[in-house]
Each structure stands twice: as structure tokens, then as C-alpha cells.
Amino acid sequence: MAIKLGDHAPDFTAESTAGTITFHSWLGDSWGILFSHPKDYTPVCTTELGTVARLKPEFESRNVKVAGLSVDSVEDHHGWSKDIEETQGTALNFPLIADPDRTVSDLYEMIHPNADNTLTVRSVFVIGPDKRVKLTLTYPASTGRNFDEILRVIDSLQLTADKGLATPANWTAGKDVIIAPSISDADARERFGEFNAVKPYLRYTKAPS
Ligand code: BEZ
């Protein structure tokens, strides 16, 4: 059965470019991103992993640990990482999990047989410090993901977790946010100060700094 939002993120132990990882203890109290790519030594994947490596300081500043995964071996991951550094200008600086026996791919349903019977699709799981799944995304092999969007979602998820706030369509960090319907006007005033009630159910307030 597919992993759904709010589900407990399955734990596993696997080999990676950073050694053996037991997922939950590796995450510790951090947020986490587990993302799969179809195959080593392929063009779109090369650009994706270079992009994630470049964005590492952005993930770190949000207390997010990132791990990639494919069904290739650790040896292949290490060999390919030289190409990533050469072509993308950034060395791999996060663990790339090797899943040749598909243990993790099956746990997280990263193989979609009607798309490809053997390779993982481009799955993304964002996992909260409570080890619950907060976001899932699935992209086809031919479309590289927008990791700026994943950072944007993390910002929104953390506003919800920390402040009980939601974010409107096309929101980006710094823009006004939405007060969750579960919060009363009186409670909202106490927690956020002034707010703009366009409708009783549509209340904007300044994003907390
Ligand atoms: C790629 O990363 O370029 C790719 C991988 C598998 C299928 C298609 C494209």
C-alpha cells in the first residue's frame, strides 16, 4: 500500500556513499528528505544530484538532512560522483543510498512497474522530526525536479509545525501567510497580533521573521 501523508516513515538499514545508514537514527531530531533517482550515469539525474549538493547549506539552515537513492551499487555511486563533481562543479556532499536488492525501493514504493519495471522513479519523501511523512512527490524519469520548490515546501511545513500557519498559492518565504481555520480570531490576535480577515475563513498575517 502506498505511503500516505501522516504515515510513519519506514525505517531501514542500507549501504550508502557515507557508509551504513540506519535511517531513523541517522535522521535523529532533524527533518529529512529521502529522494530516489532512476539510474547512475544518466543526464537528468546528474544535474539533480549536483543541484542538491549545491543547495546543502539551504537544507542545513532548515535542519533538514537529505539522502538520495537508486538501485545502483555503492561502487557505481562512488564512480558516478566524480562525474557529478566534474560536470556540476559541486562534489556529492550527502549520502547516496545503494539499493540493488530493492529493499528500500519496495518499502517506499519507489518502483512504479507501469512506468519502469526495474528502476526507481523520481520520488521525494519529506519526513518530520516525528518520523511522519509530511510530503510525497512523484516525477517521471524524464523530468528533473525543482529543488527550490522542495525548499519552499519545507518552509511552509515548518511554519505549520512551529506556528500553526498555512501558506497560500504560489507563496514564497517572506510573503503574508494564512491563519489556519482551527485558530479562533481571539487566539489569532494573541498569537500573531494584527491580521487581515478578507473573509471570516480567509485571514492573512505577516510571516513571522
Ligand atoms: C536521466 O537521468 O536522464 C534519465 C534516467 C532514466 C531515464 C530517463 C532519463
Coordinates of C-alpha atoms and ligand atoms in Angstrom, one line a residue:
M1 CA 0.0 0.0 0.0
A2 CA 1.3 3.4 -0.9
I3 CA 2.8 5.6 1.8
K4 CA 0.4 8.4 2.6
L5 CA 0.8 11.7 4.4
G6 CA 0.9 11.3 8.1
D7 CA 2.2 7.7 7.9
H8 CA 5.2 6.6 9.9
A9 CA 8.2 6.7 7.6
P10 CA 9.6 3.1 7.3
D11 CA 13.0 2.6 9.0
F12 CA 15.7 0.6 7.2
T13 CA 19.4 -0.1 7.3
A14 CA 21.3 0.3 4.0
E15 CA 24.7 0.9 2.5
S16 CA 25.5 4.4 1.2
T17 CA 28.3 6.5 -0.1
A18 CA 28.6 7.7 3.6
G19 CA 28.8 4.2 5.0
T20 CA 26.0 2.1 6.5
I21 CA 22.9 4.1 7.4
T22 CA 20.1 3.2 9.8
F23 CA 17.6 5.7 8.6
H24 CA 15.8 6.8 11.7
S25 CA 18.9 7.1 13.9
W26 CA 20.7 8.9 11.1
L27 CA 17.9 11.4 10.9
G28 CA 18.0 12.0 14.7
D29 CA 15.8 15.0 15.5
S30 CA 16.2 16.6 12.1
W31 CA 13.7 16.9 9.3
G32 CA 14.6 14.5 6.4
I33 CA 14.3 14.2 2.6
L34 CA 14.6 10.8 1.0
F35 CA 14.6 11.0 -2.7
S36 CA 15.1 8.4 -5.4
H37 CA 16.5 8.8 -8.9
P38 CA 16.3 6.2 -11.7
K39 CA 19.9 5.4 -12.5
D40 CA 23.5 6.4 -12.1
Y41 CA 25.4 7.8 -15.1
T42 CA 22.3 9.4 -16.6
P43 CA 22.0 13.0 -17.6
V44 CA 18.9 14.3 -15.7
C45 CA 20.0 12.6 -12.5
T46 CA 23.5 14.1 -12.8
T47 CA 22.0 17.6 -12.8
E48 CA 19.6 16.8 -9.9
L49 CA 22.4 15.5 -7.6
G50 CA 24.6 18.4 -8.4
T51 CA 21.7 20.8 -7.6
V52 CA 21.0 19.1 -4.3
A53 CA 24.8 19.2 -3.4
R54 CA 24.8 23.0 -4.2
L55 CA 21.7 23.6 -2.0
K56 CA 23.2 21.7 1.0
P57 CA 23.6 24.9 3.1
E58 CA 20.0 25.8 2.5
F59 CA 18.9 22.3 3.7
E60 CA 21.2 22.6 6.7
S61 CA 19.9 26.0 7.7
R62 CA 16.4 24.5 7.9
N63 CA 17.7 21.5 9.9
V64 CA 17.0 19.1 7.1
K65 CA 19.1 16.0 6.3
V66 CA 19.0 14.8 2.7
A67 CA 19.6 11.3 1.3
G68 CA 19.4 10.1 -2.3
L69 CA 18.8 6.5 -3.5
S70 CA 18.8 4.3 -6.6
V71 CA 19.1 0.6 -7.3
D72 CA 22.7 1.0 -8.3
S73 CA 25.7 -0.2 -6.2
V74 CA 27.8 1.9 -3.8
E75 CA 30.7 1.3 -6.3
D76 CA 28.7 2.8 -9.1
H77 CA 27.6 5.7 -6.8
H78 CA 31.3 6.5 -6.0
G79 CA 32.3 6.3 -9.6
W80 CA 29.5 8.5 -10.8
S81 CA 30.1 11.1 -8.0
K82 CA 33.4 12.0 -9.8
D83 CA 31.3 12.9 -12.9
I84 CA 28.9 14.9 -10.8
E85 CA 31.8 16.9 -9.3
E86 CA 33.4 17.4 -12.7
T87 CA 30.2 18.4 -14.6
Q88 CA 28.2 20.2 -11.9
G89 CA 31.0 21.9 -10.1
T90 CA 30.0 20.5 -6.7
A91 CA 31.1 17.3 -5.1
L92 CA 28.4 14.9 -3.7
N93 CA 28.1 16.0 0.0
F94 CA 25.1 13.9 1.2
P95 CA 24.6 10.1 1.3
L96 CA 23.6 8.3 -1.8
I97 CA 21.9 5.0 -0.7
A98 CA 22.6 1.8 -2.7
D99 CA 19.5 -0.3 -3.0
P100 CA 20.5 -3.1 -5.5
D101 CA 18.1 -5.6 -3.9
R102 CA 15.3 -3.0 -3.8
T103 CA 14.6 -3.3 -0.1
V104 CA 14.1 0.4 0.4
S105 CA 12.6 1.0 -3.0
D106 CA 9.9 -1.6 -2.2
L107 CA 9.3 -0.2 1.3
Y108 CA 8.7 3.3 -0.1
E109 CA 7.2 2.0 -3.4
M110 CA 9.7 3.9 -5.5
I111 CA 9.4 1.5 -8.4
H112 CA 6.2 2.0 -10.5
P113 CA 6.1 -1.0 -12.7
N114 CA 3.8 0.6 -15.3
A115 CA 6.4 3.3 -15.8
D116 CA 9.5 1.1 -15.5
N117 CA 9.7 -2.4 -14.0
T118 CA 13.3 -2.2 -12.7
L119 CA 14.3 1.5 -12.0
T120 CA 13.1 3.8 -9.3
V121 CA 11.0 6.8 -10.4
R122 CA 11.8 10.3 -9.0
S123 CA 10.1 10.0 -5.6
V124 CA 10.5 12.6 -2.8
F125 CA 9.5 12.0 0.8
V126 CA 9.8 14.8 3.3
I127 CA 9.8 13.4 6.9
G128 CA 9.3 15.4 10.0
P129 CA 11.2 15.1 13.3
D130 CA 8.4 12.9 14.5
K131 CA 9.3 10.5 11.6
R132 CA 5.9 11.1 10.0
V133 CA 5.6 11.6 6.2
K134 CA 4.8 15.3 5.5
L135 CA 5.0 15.4 1.7
T136 CA 5.3 13.0 -1.1
L137 CA 6.1 13.8 -4.7
T138 CA 6.5 11.5 -7.8
Y139 CA 8.1 12.7 -11.0
P140 CA 8.8 10.7 -14.1
A141 CA 12.4 9.8 -15.2
S142 CA 12.4 12.4 -17.9
T143 CA 11.6 15.5 -15.7
G144 CA 14.2 16.8 -13.3
R145 CA 12.8 18.1 -10.1
N146 CA 12.7 21.7 -8.9
F147 CA 14.6 21.6 -5.6
D148 CA 13.8 25.3 -4.9
E149 CA 10.2 24.1 -4.7
I150 CA 11.1 21.5 -2.2
L151 CA 12.8 24.1 -0.1
R152 CA 9.7 26.3 -0.4
V153 CA 7.5 23.4 0.8
I154 CA 9.9 22.8 3.8
D155 CA 9.5 26.5 4.8
S156 CA 5.7 26.1 4.6
L157 CA 5.7 22.8 6.5
Q158 CA 7.9 24.3 9.3
L159 CA 5.6 27.3 9.6
T160 CA 2.7 24.9 10.1
A161 CA 4.6 22.7 12.6
D162 CA 6.1 25.6 14.6
K163 CA 3.3 28.3 14.4
G164 CA 0.1 26.7 13.2
L165 CA 0.2 28.8 10.0
A166 CA -0.6 27.8 6.4
T167 CA 0.6 29.3 3.1
P168 CA -1.4 30.4 0.1
A169 CA -0.9 29.5 -3.6
N170 CA 2.5 30.4 -5.0
W171 CA 3.6 31.6 -1.6
T172 CA 7.3 32.3 -1.1
A173 CA 9.3 33.0 2.0
G174 CA 8.6 36.5 3.4
K175 CA 5.1 36.9 1.9
D176 CA 2.0 37.0 4.0
V177 CA 0.7 33.7 5.4
I178 CA -2.7 32.3 6.3
I179 CA -4.1 31.7 9.7
A180 CA -5.3 28.1 10.0
P181 CA -9.1 27.8 10.2
S182 CA -8.8 25.9 13.5
I183 CA -7.5 29.1 15.3
S184 CA -10.1 31.4 16.6
D185 CA -9.9 35.2 16.0
A186 CA -9.1 35.8 19.6
D187 CA -6.4 33.2 19.7
A188 CA -5.0 34.5 16.3
R189 CA -4.8 38.1 17.8
E190 CA -3.0 36.8 20.8
R191 CA -0.5 34.7 18.7
F192 CA 0.0 36.8 15.6
G193 CA -1.2 40.4 16.5
E194 CA -2.9 42.2 13.7
F195 CA -4.4 40.2 10.8
N196 CA -6.5 40.9 7.7
A197 CA -9.7 39.0 7.5
V198 CA -10.8 39.1 3.9
K199 CA -13.5 36.6 4.8
P200 CA -14.0 35.0 8.2
Y201 CA -12.2 31.9 6.9
L202 CA -9.5 33.8 4.9
R203 CA -7.2 35.6 7.3
Y204 CA -3.8 36.8 6.3
T205 CA -1.0 37.9 8.7
K206 CA 2.7 38.8 8.3
A207 CA 5.1 35.9 8.1
P208 CA 7.0 35.6 11.4
S209 CA 10.6 36.5 11.0
Ligands
BEZ1 C1 18.1 10.7 -16.7 O1 18.5 10.9 -15.6 O2 18.5 11.4 -17.6 C2 17.2 9.6 -17.1 C3 17.2 8.4 -16.3 C4 16.4 7.4 -16.7 C5 15.5 7.5 -17.8 C6 15.5 8.7 -18.5 C7 16.3 9.8 -18.1

